[in-house]
Coordinates of N, CA and C in Angstrom, one line a residue:
X18 N 74.5 117.0 43.8 CA 74.0 115.7 44.3 C 75.1 114.7 44.2
X19 N 75.9 114.8 43.1 CA 77.0 113.8 42.9 C 78.1 114.0 43.9
X20 N 78.3 115.3 44.4 CA 79.3 115.4 45.5 C 78.9 114.8 46.7
X21 N 77.6 114.8 47.1 CA 77.1 114.2 48.3 C 77.3 112.6 48.2
X22 N 76.9 112.1 47.0 CA 77.0 110.6 46.8 C 78.5 110.2 46.8
X23 N 79.4 111.0 46.3 CA 80.8 110.6 46.2 C 81.3 110.5 47.6
X24 N 80.8 111.2 48.6 CA 81.3 111.1 49.9 C 81.0 109.8 50.6
X25 N 80.1 109.0 50.0 CA 79.7 107.7 50.6 C 80.8 106.6 50.2
X26 N 81.6 106.9 49.2 CA 82.5 105.8 48.7 C 83.9 106.2 49.1
X27 N 84.7 105.2 49.4 CA 86.1 105.4 49.7 C 86.9 105.6 48.4
X28 N 86.5 105.0 47.4 CA 87.1 105.2 46.0 C 86.0 105.3 45.0
X29 N 86.1 106.2 44.1 CA 85.0 106.5 43.2 C 85.4 106.4 41.7
X30 N 84.6 105.6 41.0 CA 84.9 105.5 39.5 C 83.6 105.8 38.8
X31 N 83.6 106.9 38.1 CA 82.4 107.3 37.4 C 82.2 106.4 36.1
X32 N 81.0 105.9 35.9 CA 80.7 105.1 34.8 C 79.7 105.8 33.9
X33 N 80.0 106.0 32.7 CA 79.0 106.6 31.8 C 78.3 105.5 31.1
X34 N 76.9 105.4 31.3 CA 76.2 104.3 30.7 C 75.3 104.7 29.6
X35 N 75.4 106.0 29.1 CA 74.6 106.4 27.9 C 73.2 106.7 28.3
X36 N 72.9 106.9 29.6 CA 71.5 107.3 30.1 C 71.6 108.2 31.3
X37 N 70.4 108.7 31.7 CA 70.4 109.7 32.8 C 70.8 109.0 34.0
X38 N 71.3 109.8 35.1 CA 71.6 109.2 36.3 C 73.1 109.1 36.4
X39 N 73.6 108.2 37.4 CA 75.0 108.1 37.5 C 75.3 106.7 38.1
X40 N 76.5 106.2 38.0 CA 76.9 105.0 38.7 C 78.2 105.2 39.4
X41 N 78.5 104.5 40.5 CA 79.8 104.6 41.1 C 80.2 103.2 41.6
X42 N 81.5 103.0 41.6 CA 82.1 101.8 42.0 C 83.0 102.0 43.2
X43 N 82.9 101.3 44.3 CA 83.8 101.5 45.4 C 84.3 100.2 45.9
X44 N 85.5 100.2 46.5 CA 86.0 99.0 47.2 C 86.4 99.4 48.6
X45 N 86.4 98.5 49.5 CA 86.8 98.8 50.9 C 88.3 98.9 51.0
X46 N 88.8 99.9 51.7 CA 90.2 100.1 51.9 C 90.7 99.2 53.0
X47 N 92.0 98.9 52.9 CA 92.6 98.0 54.0 C 92.8 98.9 55.2
X48 N 92.6 98.3 56.4 CA 92.7 99.0 57.7 C 94.1 99.4 57.9
X49 N 94.4 100.5 58.5 CA 95.7 101.0 58.8 C 96.4 100.1 59.8
X50 N 97.7 100.1 59.7 CA 98.5 99.2 60.6 C 98.2 99.6 62.1
X51 N 97.8 98.6 62.9 CA 97.6 98.9 64.3 C 96.2 99.4 64.6
X52 N 95.4 99.7 63.5 CA 94.0 100.2 63.6 C 93.0 99.1 63.8
X53 N 91.8 99.5 64.3 CA 90.8 98.5 64.4 C 89.8 98.6 63.2
X54 N 89.5 97.4 62.6 CA 88.6 97.3 61.5 C 87.2 97.3 62.1
X55 N 86.3 98.1 61.5 CA 84.9 98.2 62.0 C 84.3 96.8 62.0
X56 N 83.4 96.6 63.0 CA 82.7 95.3 63.1 C 81.8 95.1 61.9
X57 N 81.8 93.8 61.4 CA 80.9 93.5 60.2 C 81.5 93.9 58.9
X58 N 82.8 94.5 58.9 CA 83.4 94.9 57.7 C 84.2 93.8 57.0
X59 N 84.5 92.8 57.8 CA 85.4 91.7 57.3 C 84.8 91.1 56.0
X60 N 85.5 91.0 55.0 CA 85.1 90.3 53.8 C 84.2 91.1 52.9
X61 N 84.0 92.4 53.3 CA 83.2 93.2 52.4 C 83.9 93.5 51.1
X62 N 83.1 93.6 50.0 CA 83.7 93.7 48.7 C 83.3 95.0 48.0
X63 N 83.3 94.9 46.7 CA 83.0 96.1 45.9 C 81.5 96.4 45.9
X64 N 81.2 97.7 45.6 CA 79.8 98.1 45.5 C 79.6 99.0 44.3
X65 N 78.4 99.0 43.8 CA 78.0 99.9 42.7 C 76.8 100.7 43.1
X66 N 76.9 102.0 43.1 CA 75.8 102.8 43.5 C 75.2 103.6 42.4
X67 N 73.9 103.6 42.3 CA 73.2 104.3 41.2 C 72.0 105.0 41.7
X68 N 71.6 106.1 41.0 CA 70.4 106.9 41.3 C 69.4 106.6 40.2
X69 N 68.1 106.5 40.5 CA 67.1 106.3 39.5 C 65.8 106.9 39.9
X70 N 65.0 107.1 38.9 CA 63.7 107.8 39.1 C 62.6 106.9 38.6
X71 N 61.4 106.9 39.3 CA 60.3 106.1 38.9 C 59.1 107.0 38.9
X72 N 58.2 106.9 38.0 CA 57.0 107.7 37.9 C 55.7 106.9 37.7
X73 N 54.6 107.4 38.3 CA 53.3 106.8 38.1 C 52.3 107.9 37.8
X74 N 51.5 107.7 36.9 CA 50.4 108.7 36.6 C 49.0 108.1 36.9
X75 N 48.1 109.0 37.3 CA 46.8 108.6 37.6 C 45.8 109.7 37.4
X76 N 44.5 109.4 37.2 CA 43.5 110.4 37.2 C 43.3 111.0 38.6
X77 N 43.1 112.3 38.7 CA 42.9 113.0 40.0 C 41.6 112.5 40.6
X78 N 41.6 112.5 42.0 CA 40.4 112.1 42.7 C 40.1 113.2 43.7
X79 N 40.6 114.4 43.5 CA 40.3 115.5 44.4 C 40.5 116.8 43.7
X80 N 39.5 117.7 43.8 CA 39.6 119.1 43.2 C 39.7 120.1 44.4
X81 N 40.6 121.1 44.2 CA 40.7 122.1 45.2 C 40.5 123.5 44.5
X82 N 39.4 124.2 44.9 CA 39.1 125.4 44.3 C 39.4 126.6 45.3
X83 N 40.2 127.5 44.8 CA 40.5 128.7 45.7 C 39.8 129.9 45.1
X84 N 39.0 130.5 46.0 CA 38.2 131.7 45.6 C 38.4 132.7 46.7
X85 N 38.1 134.0 46.4 CA 38.2 135.0 47.4 C 37.0 136.0 47.2
X86 N 36.6 136.5 48.4 CA 35.6 137.6 48.5 C 36.4 138.9 48.7
X87 N 36.2 139.9 48.0 CA 36.9 141.2 48.1 C 36.0 142.3 48.3
X88 N 36.5 143.4 48.9 CA 35.6 144.6 49.1 C 36.5 145.8 49.3
X89 N 36.0 147.0 48.9 CA 36.7 148.3 49.0 C 35.7 149.3 49.5
X90 N 36.2 150.2 50.3 CA 35.4 151.3 50.9 C 36.3 152.3 51.6
X91 N 35.7 153.4 52.0 CA 36.5 154.5 52.6 C 36.6 154.3 54.1
X92 N 36.0 153.2 54.6 CA 36.2 153.0 56.1 C 36.5 151.5 56.3
X93 N 37.3 151.2 57.3 CA 37.6 149.8 57.6 C 36.4 149.0 58.0
X94 N 35.5 149.7 58.7 CA 34.3 149.0 59.2 C 33.4 148.6 58.1
X95 N 33.3 149.4 57.0 CA 32.5 149.1 55.9 C 33.1 147.9 55.1
X96 N 34.4 147.9 55.0 CA 35.1 146.8 54.3 C 34.8 145.5 55.1
X97 N 35.0 145.6 56.4 CA 34.8 144.4 57.2 C 33.3 143.9 57.1
X98 N 32.4 144.8 57.1 CA 31.0 144.4 57.0 C 30.7 143.7 55.7
X99 N 31.2 144.3 54.6 CA 30.9 143.7 53.3 C 31.6 142.4 53.1
X100 N 32.8 142.2 53.6 CA 33.4 140.9 53.6 C 32.6 139.9 54.3
X101 N 32.1 140.2 55.5 CA 31.4 139.3 56.3 C 30.1 138.9 55.6
X102 N 29.4 139.9 55.0 CA 28.1 139.6 54.3 C 28.4 138.6 53.1
X103 N 29.4 138.9 52.3 CA 29.6 138.1 51.1 C 30.2 136.7 51.5
X104 N 31.0 136.7 52.6 CA 31.5 135.4 53.0 C 30.4 134.5 53.5
X105 N 29.5 135.1 54.3 CA 28.3 134.3 54.8 C 27.5 133.8 53.7
X106 N 27.3 134.7 52.7 CA 26.5 134.3 51.5 C 27.1 133.1 50.7
X107 N 28.5 133.2 50.6 CA 29.2 132.2 49.9 C 29.1 130.9 50.6
X108 N 29.3 130.9 51.9 CA 29.3 129.6 52.7 C 27.9 129.0 52.7
X109 N 26.9 129.8 52.7 CA 25.5 129.3 52.7 C 25.2 128.6 51.4
X110 N 25.7 129.2 50.3 CA 25.4 128.7 49.0 C 26.2 127.3 48.8
X111 N 27.4 127.3 49.3 CA 28.2 126.0 49.2 C 27.6 124.9 50.1
X112 N 27.0 125.3 51.2 CA 26.4 124.4 52.1 C 25.1 123.8 51.4
X113 N 24.4 124.7 50.8 CA 23.2 124.2 50.0 C 23.6 123.3 48.9
X114 N 24.8 123.5 48.4 CA 25.3 122.6 47.3 C 25.7 121.3 47.8
X115 N 25.7 121.1 49.1 CA 26.0 119.8 49.7 C 27.4 119.7 50.3
X116 N 28.1 120.8 50.4 CA 29.4 120.7 51.0 C 29.4 120.9 52.5
X117 N 30.2 120.1 53.2 CA 30.3 120.2 54.6 C 31.2 121.4 55.1
X118 N 31.1 121.7 56.4 CA 31.9 122.8 56.9 C 33.4 122.5 56.7
X119 N 33.8 121.3 56.8 CA 35.2 120.9 56.7 C 35.8 121.0 55.3
X120 N 34.9 121.2 54.3 CA 35.3 121.3 52.9 C 35.5 122.7 52.5
X121 N 35.0 123.7 53.3 CA 35.2 125.1 53.0 C 35.9 125.7 54.1
X122 N 37.2 126.1 53.9 CA 38.0 126.6 55.0 C 38.6 128.0 54.6
X123 N 38.8 128.8 55.6 CA 39.4 130.1 55.3 C 40.9 129.9 55.1
X124 N 41.4 130.6 54.1 CA 42.8 130.5 53.8 C 43.6 131.9 54.0
X125 N 42.9 133.0 54.0 CA 43.5 134.3 54.1 C 42.5 135.3 54.4
X126 N 42.8 136.2 55.3 CA 41.9 137.4 55.6 C 42.8 138.6 55.9
X127 N 42.5 139.7 55.2 CA 43.3 140.9 55.5 C 42.5 142.1 55.0
X128 N 42.8 143.2 55.7 CA 42.2 144.5 55.4 C 43.3 145.5 55.5
X129 N 43.5 146.3 54.5 CA 44.6 147.3 54.5 C 44.3 148.5 53.6
X130 N 45.3 149.3 53.4 CA 45.1 150.5 52.5 C 45.0 150.1 51.1
X131 N 44.2 150.8 50.4 CA 44.1 150.7 48.9 C 45.1 151.6 48.3
X132 N 46.2 151.1 47.8 CA 47.2 152.0 47.3 C 46.8 152.7 46.0
X133 N 45.8 152.3 45.4 CA 45.3 153.0 44.2 C 44.7 154.3 44.6
X134 N 44.3 154.5 45.8 CA 43.8 155.7 46.3 C 44.8 156.9 46.2
X135 N 46.1 156.5 46.4 CA 47.1 157.5 46.3 C 47.3 158.1 44.9
X136 N 46.9 157.3 43.9 CA 47.0 157.7 42.5 C 45.7 158.3 42.0
X137 N 44.7 157.9 42.6 CA 43.3 158.3 42.1 C 42.4 158.5 43.4
X138 N 42.1 159.7 43.7 CA 41.4 160.0 44.9 C 40.0 159.4 44.9
X139 N 39.5 159.1 43.7 CA 38.1 158.6 43.6 C 38.1 157.1 44.0
X140 N 39.3 156.5 44.1 CA 39.3 155.1 44.6 C 39.1 155.1 46.1
X141 N 38.4 154.0 46.6 CA 38.2 153.9 48.1 C 39.5 153.8 48.8
X142 N 39.5 154.2 50.1 CA 40.8 154.3 50.8 C 41.3 152.9 51.3
X143 N 40.3 152.0 51.5 CA 40.7 150.7 52.1 C 40.2 149.5 51.2
X144 N 40.9 148.4 51.3 CA 40.5 147.2 50.6 C 40.7 146.0 51.5
X145 N 40.0 145.0 51.2 CA 40.1 143.8 52.1 C 39.7 142.5 51.2
X146 N 40.1 141.4 51.7 CA 39.8 140.1 51.1 C 39.7 139.0 52.1
X147 N 38.9 138.1 51.8 CA 38.7 136.8 52.6 C 38.8 135.7 51.6
X148 N 39.9 134.9 51.6 CA 40.1 133.8 50.6 C 39.6 132.5 51.3
X149 N 39.1 131.6 50.4 CA 38.6 130.3 50.9 C 39.2 129.2 50.0
X150 N 39.4 128.1 50.6 CA 39.8 126.8 49.9 C 38.6 125.9 50.0
X151 N 38.1 125.5 48.8 CA 37.0 124.5 48.7 C 37.5 123.2 48.2
X152 N 37.3 122.1 48.9 CA 37.8 120.8 48.5 C 36.6 119.8 48.3
X153 N 36.7 119.2 47.1 CA 35.7 118.1 46.8 C 36.4 116.9 46.2
X154 N 35.9 115.7 46.5 CA 36.5 114.5 46.0 C 35.9 114.1 44.6
X155 N 34.8 114.8 44.2 CA 34.2 114.6 42.9 C 34.8 115.6 42.0
X156 N 35.8 115.3 41.2 CA 36.5 116.3 40.4 C 35.6 116.9 39.4
X157 N 34.6 116.2 38.9 CA 33.7 116.8 37.9 C 32.8 117.9 38.5
X158 N 32.9 118.2 39.8 CA 32.1 119.2 40.4 C 32.9 120.5 40.5
X159 N 34.1 120.6 40.0 CA 34.9 121.8 40.1 C 34.3 123.0 39.4
X160 N 33.8 122.8 38.2 CA 33.1 123.9 37.5 C 31.9 124.3 38.2
X161 N 31.1 123.4 38.8 CA 29.9 123.8 39.5 C 30.3 124.6 40.7
X162 N 31.3 124.2 41.4 CA 31.8 125.0 42.6 C 32.2 126.4 42.2
X163 N 32.9 126.6 41.1 CA 33.3 127.9 40.7 C 32.0 128.7 40.4
X164 N 31.1 128.2 39.6 CA 29.9 128.9 39.3 C 29.1 129.3 40.6
X165 N 29.0 128.4 41.5 CA 28.3 128.7 42.8 C 29.0 129.8 43.5
X166 N 30.3 129.8 43.5 CA 31.1 130.8 44.3 C 31.0 132.2 43.7
X167 N 31.1 132.3 42.3 CA 31.1 133.6 41.7 C 29.7 134.2 41.7
X168 N 28.7 133.4 41.8 CA 27.3 133.9 41.8 C 26.8 134.2 43.2
X169 N 27.7 133.9 44.2 CA 27.3 134.1 45.6 C 28.3 134.7 46.4
X170 N 28.9 135.8 45.9 CA 29.8 136.6 46.8 C 31.3 136.6 46.4
X171 N 31.8 135.6 45.8 CA 33.2 135.5 45.4 C 33.4 136.4 44.2
X172 N 34.5 137.3 44.3 CA 34.8 138.2 43.3 C 36.1 137.8 42.5
X173 N 36.8 136.8 43.0 CA 38.0 136.3 42.3 C 38.1 134.8 42.5
X174 N 38.5 134.2 41.4 CA 38.8 132.7 41.4 C 40.3 132.7 41.2
X175 N 41.0 132.2 42.2 CA 42.5 132.2 42.1 C 43.0 131.1 41.3
X176 N 42.5 129.9 41.5 CA 42.9 128.7 40.7 C 42.1 127.5 41.0
X177 N 42.1 126.5 40.2 CA 41.5 125.2 40.4 C 42.6 124.2 40.2
X178 N 42.7 123.4 41.3 CA 43.8 122.4 41.2 C 43.2 121.0 41.3
X179 N 43.7 120.1 40.5 CA 43.3 118.7 40.5 C 44.5 117.9 41.1
X180 N 44.2 117.2 42.1 CA 45.2 116.4 42.8 C 44.7 115.1 43.3
X181 N 45.3 114.4 44.3 CA 44.9 113.1 44.7 C 44.8 113.1 46.3
X182 N 44.0 112.2 46.8 CA 43.8 112.1 48.2 C 45.1 111.5 48.8
X183 N 45.2 111.6 50.2 CA 46.4 111.0 50.8 C 46.4 109.5 50.7
X184 N 45.3 108.8 50.7 CA 45.2 107.4 50.5 C 45.8 107.0 49.1
X185 N 45.3 107.7 48.1 CA 45.8 107.4 46.8 C 47.3 107.8 46.7
X186 N 47.7 108.9 47.3 CA 49.1 109.3 47.3 C 50.0 108.2 47.9
X187 N 49.6 107.6 49.0 CA 50.4 106.6 49.6 C 50.6 105.3 48.7
X188 N 49.5 104.9 48.1 CA 49.5 103.8 47.2 C 50.4 104.0 46.0
X189 N 50.3 105.2 45.4 CA 51.2 105.5 44.2 C 52.6 105.7 44.6
X190 N 52.8 106.2 45.8 CA 54.2 106.4 46.3 C 55.0 105.0 46.3
X191 N 54.3 104.0 46.8 CA 54.9 102.7 46.8 C 55.2 102.2 45.3
X192 N 54.3 102.4 44.4 CA 54.4 102.0 43.1 C 55.6 102.7 42.4
X193 N 55.6 104.1 42.7 CA 56.7 104.9 42.1 C 58.1 104.4 42.6
X194 N 58.2 104.1 43.9 CA 59.4 103.7 44.4 C 59.8 102.3 43.8
X195 N 58.9 101.4 43.6 CA 59.2 100.1 43.0 C 59.7 100.3 41.6
X196 N 59.2 101.3 40.9 CA 59.7 101.5 39.5 C 61.1 102.2 39.6
X197 N 61.3 103.0 40.6 CA 62.7 103.6 40.7 C 63.7 102.5 41.0
X198 N 63.4 101.6 41.9 CA 64.3 100.5 42.2 C 64.5 99.6 41.0
X199 N 63.4 99.4 40.2 CA 63.6 98.6 39.0 C 64.5 99.2 38.0
X200 N 64.3 100.6 37.8 CA 65.2 101.3 36.9 C 66.6 101.3 37.4
X201 N 66.8 101.3 38.7 CA 68.1 101.3 39.3 C 68.9 100.0 38.9
X202 N 68.1 98.9 38.9 CA 68.7 97.6 38.6 C 69.3 97.6 37.2
X203 N 68.5 98.2 36.3 CA 69.0 98.3 34.9 C 70.3 99.1 34.8
X204 N 70.3 100.3 35.5 CA 71.5 101.1 35.4 C 72.7 100.4 36.0
X205 N 72.5 99.7 37.2 CA 73.6 99.0 37.8 C 74.1 97.9 37.0
X206 N 73.3 97.2 36.2 CA 73.7 96.2 35.3 C 74.6 96.7 34.3
X207 N 74.3 97.9 33.7 CA 75.1 98.5 32.7 C 76.4 98.9 33.3
X208 N 76.4 99.5 34.5 CA 77.6 99.9 35.1 C 78.5 98.8 35.4
X209 N 77.9 97.7 35.9 CA 78.7 96.5 36.2 C 79.4 95.9 35.0
X210 N 78.6 95.8 33.9 CA 79.1 95.3 32.6 C 80.3 96.1 32.1
X211 N 80.2 97.4 32.3 CA 81.3 98.3 31.8 C 82.5 98.3 32.7
X212 N 82.5 97.7 33.9 CA 83.6 97.6 34.7 C 84.1 96.2 35.1
X213 N 83.5 95.2 34.4 CA 83.9 93.8 34.6 C 83.5 93.2 35.9
X214 N 82.3 93.7 36.3 CA 81.8 93.2 37.6 C 80.4 92.5 37.4
X215 N 80.0 91.8 38.4 CA 78.7 91.2 38.4 C 77.9 91.6 39.7
X216 N 76.6 91.9 39.5 CA 75.9 92.3 40.7 C 75.6 91.1 41.6
X217 N 75.7 91.4 42.9 CA 75.5 90.3 43.9 C 74.5 90.7 45.0
X218 N 73.4 91.3 44.6 CA 72.4 91.6 45.6 C 72.4 93.1 46.0
X219 N 71.3 93.5 46.6 CA 71.2 94.9 47.1 C 71.9 95.1 48.4
X220 N 72.7 96.1 48.5 CA 73.4 96.4 49.8 C 72.5 97.4 50.6
X221 N 72.1 98.5 50.0 CA 71.2 99.5 50.7 C 70.4 100.2 49.7
X222 N 69.2 100.7 50.1 CA 68.3 101.5 49.3 C 67.9 102.7 50.1
X223 N 68.0 103.9 49.5 CA 67.7 105.1 50.2 C 66.7 105.9 49.3
X224 N 65.6 106.3 49.9 CA 64.7 107.2 49.2 C 65.2 108.7 49.2
X225 N 65.4 109.3 48.1 CA 65.9 110.7 48.1 C 64.7 111.6 48.1
X226 N 63.7 111.4 47.3 CA 62.6 112.3 47.2 C 61.4 111.7 46.6
X227 N 60.2 112.0 47.1 CA 58.9 111.6 46.5 C 58.1 112.8 46.4
X228 N 57.6 113.1 45.2 CA 56.8 114.3 45.0 C 55.6 114.0 44.1
X229 N 54.6 114.9 44.3 CA 53.3 114.8 43.5 C 53.2 116.1 42.7
X230 N 52.9 115.9 41.4 CA 52.7 117.0 40.5 C 51.2 117.1 40.2
X231 N 50.4 118.0 40.9 CA 49.0 118.1 40.5 C 48.8 119.0 39.3
X232 N 47.6 119.0 38.8 CA 47.3 119.8 37.6 C 46.6 121.1 38.1
X233 N 47.1 122.2 37.7 CA 46.5 123.5 38.2 C 46.1 124.4 37.0
X234 N 44.8 124.8 37.1 CA 44.3 125.8 36.2 C 44.3 127.1 36.8
X235 N 45.2 128.0 36.3 CA 45.4 129.3 37.0 C 44.8 130.5 36.1
X236 N 45.0 131.7 36.7 CA 44.6 132.9 36.0 C 43.1 132.8 35.6
X237 N 42.3 132.4 36.6 CA 40.9 132.3 36.4 C 40.2 133.5 37.0
X238 N 39.5 134.3 36.2 CA 38.9 135.6 36.7 C 37.6 135.7 35.9
X239 N 36.5 135.2 36.4 CA 35.3 135.2 35.7 C 34.2 136.1 36.3
X240 N 33.4 136.7 35.5 CA 32.4 137.6 36.0 C 31.2 136.7 36.3
X241 N 30.5 137.0 37.4 CA 29.3 136.3 37.8 C 28.2 136.5 36.7
X242 N 27.5 135.5 36.4 CA 26.4 135.6 35.4 C 25.4 136.6 35.8
X243 N 25.1 136.7 37.1 CA 24.1 137.7 37.6 C 24.6 139.1 37.4
X244 N 25.9 139.3 37.1 CA 26.4 140.7 36.9 C 26.5 141.0 35.5
X245 N 25.9 140.2 34.6 CA 25.9 140.5 33.2 C 27.0 139.9 32.4
X246 N 27.9 139.1 33.1 CA 29.0 138.4 32.4 C 28.6 137.1 31.8
X247 N 29.5 136.4 31.3 CA 29.2 135.1 30.6 C 29.2 134.0 31.7
X248 N 29.6 134.3 32.9 CA 29.6 133.3 33.9 C 30.9 132.4 33.8
X249 N 31.1 131.5 34.8 CA 32.2 130.6 34.8 C 31.9 129.4 34.0
X250 N 33.0 128.7 33.5 CA 32.8 127.5 32.8 C 32.2 126.4 33.7
X251 N 31.5 125.5 33.2 CA 30.9 124.4 34.0 C 31.8 123.2 34.1
X252 N 32.9 123.1 33.4 CA 33.8 122.0 33.5 C 35.2 122.4 33.2
X253 N 36.1 121.6 33.7 CA 37.6 121.8 33.4 C 38.2 120.5 33.0
X254 N 39.2 120.6 32.2 CA 40.0 119.4 31.8 C 41.0 119.1 33.0
X255 N 40.8 117.9 33.6 CA 41.6 117.7 34.8 C 43.0 117.1 34.6
X256 N 43.2 116.5 33.4 CA 44.6 116.0 33.1 C 45.0 114.8 34.0
X257 N 46.2 114.5 34.2 CA 46.8 113.4 35.0 C 47.7 114.0 36.1
X258 N 47.6 113.3 37.2 CA 48.5 113.7 38.3 C 49.7 112.7 38.3
X259 N 50.9 113.2 38.4 CA 52.1 112.4 38.4 C 52.8 112.3 39.8
X260 N 53.1 111.1 40.2 CA 53.8 110.9 41.4 C 55.2 110.4 41.0
X261 N 56.3 111.1 41.5 CA 57.6 110.8 41.2 C 58.4 110.4 42.4
X262 N 59.2 109.3 42.3 CA 60.1 108.9 43.4 C 61.5 108.8 42.9
X263 N 62.4 109.3 43.7 CA 63.9 109.1 43.4 C 64.5 108.3 44.5
X264 N 65.4 107.4 44.1 CA 66.0 106.5 45.0 C 67.5 106.3 44.7
X265 N 68.3 106.0 45.7 CA 69.7 105.7 45.5 C 69.9 104.3 46.0
X266 N 70.3 103.4 45.1 CA 70.5 102.0 45.5 C 72.0 101.6 45.4
X267 N 72.5 100.9 46.4 CA 73.8 100.4 46.4 C 73.8 98.9 46.3
X268 N 74.5 98.4 45.3 CA 74.5 96.9 45.0 C 75.9 96.4 45.4
X269 N 75.9 95.2 46.0 CA 77.1 94.5 46.2 C 77.6 94.0 44.8
X270 N 78.9 93.9 44.6 CA 79.4 93.4 43.3 C 80.6 92.5 43.5
X271 N 80.8 91.6 42.6 CA 81.9 90.7 42.6 C 82.6 90.7 41.2
X272 N 83.8 90.3 41.2 CA 84.6 90.3 39.9 C 84.0 89.2 39.0
X273 N 83.8 89.6 37.7 CA 83.2 88.6 36.8 C 84.1 87.4 36.5

């Protein structure tokens, strides 16, 4: 990343400020004899360029549960029929739980050879799966959704993810960027002090990356209570969702 940023400056001076990130100082070069100076470049001075990160944490307001219906049999038709029956049962149960059709979507469907059959002839010849993504904005219902799924056709719980809605994401993105720019100001001040300069306003700001880190509970494989197992848990610890923004800010600078 430093190589990319170095290309923006005609002359580069690395400043170590005793903290993460980097700073760079550049000055405009004099135009070549007989050459044309770019418009708007007259009087341009030194600049200090820094990269900074800002983070905001919040409680999740959306839960995403990924479950799958699986089936094995010696014929493709039987696998297809069992998948259809269990998928229909699962959808009906979730609908009765108050979920709309747009909250339960198909994520994956496939039927193929069961490779365990090659090692053990007692194993069925074919296997299939129909995976679903179930989305609810009431995060405390995640456990309830898992229980409903495994007791009504789902044979595998892939994971439960706690994240945020797009509206919340947009709001936190702005706050994370504001913190990134605020942190950049502190780094630029340190860089300026170390090179005998003074900051003279922002020249440009560039957003490098904005990311969201949801909380994921993985490796969930519960037996349905009706099958004699202990059933699925009724609640999960959701934790906090982190939104991170990275920005590159170029400041104008003058001699102190």
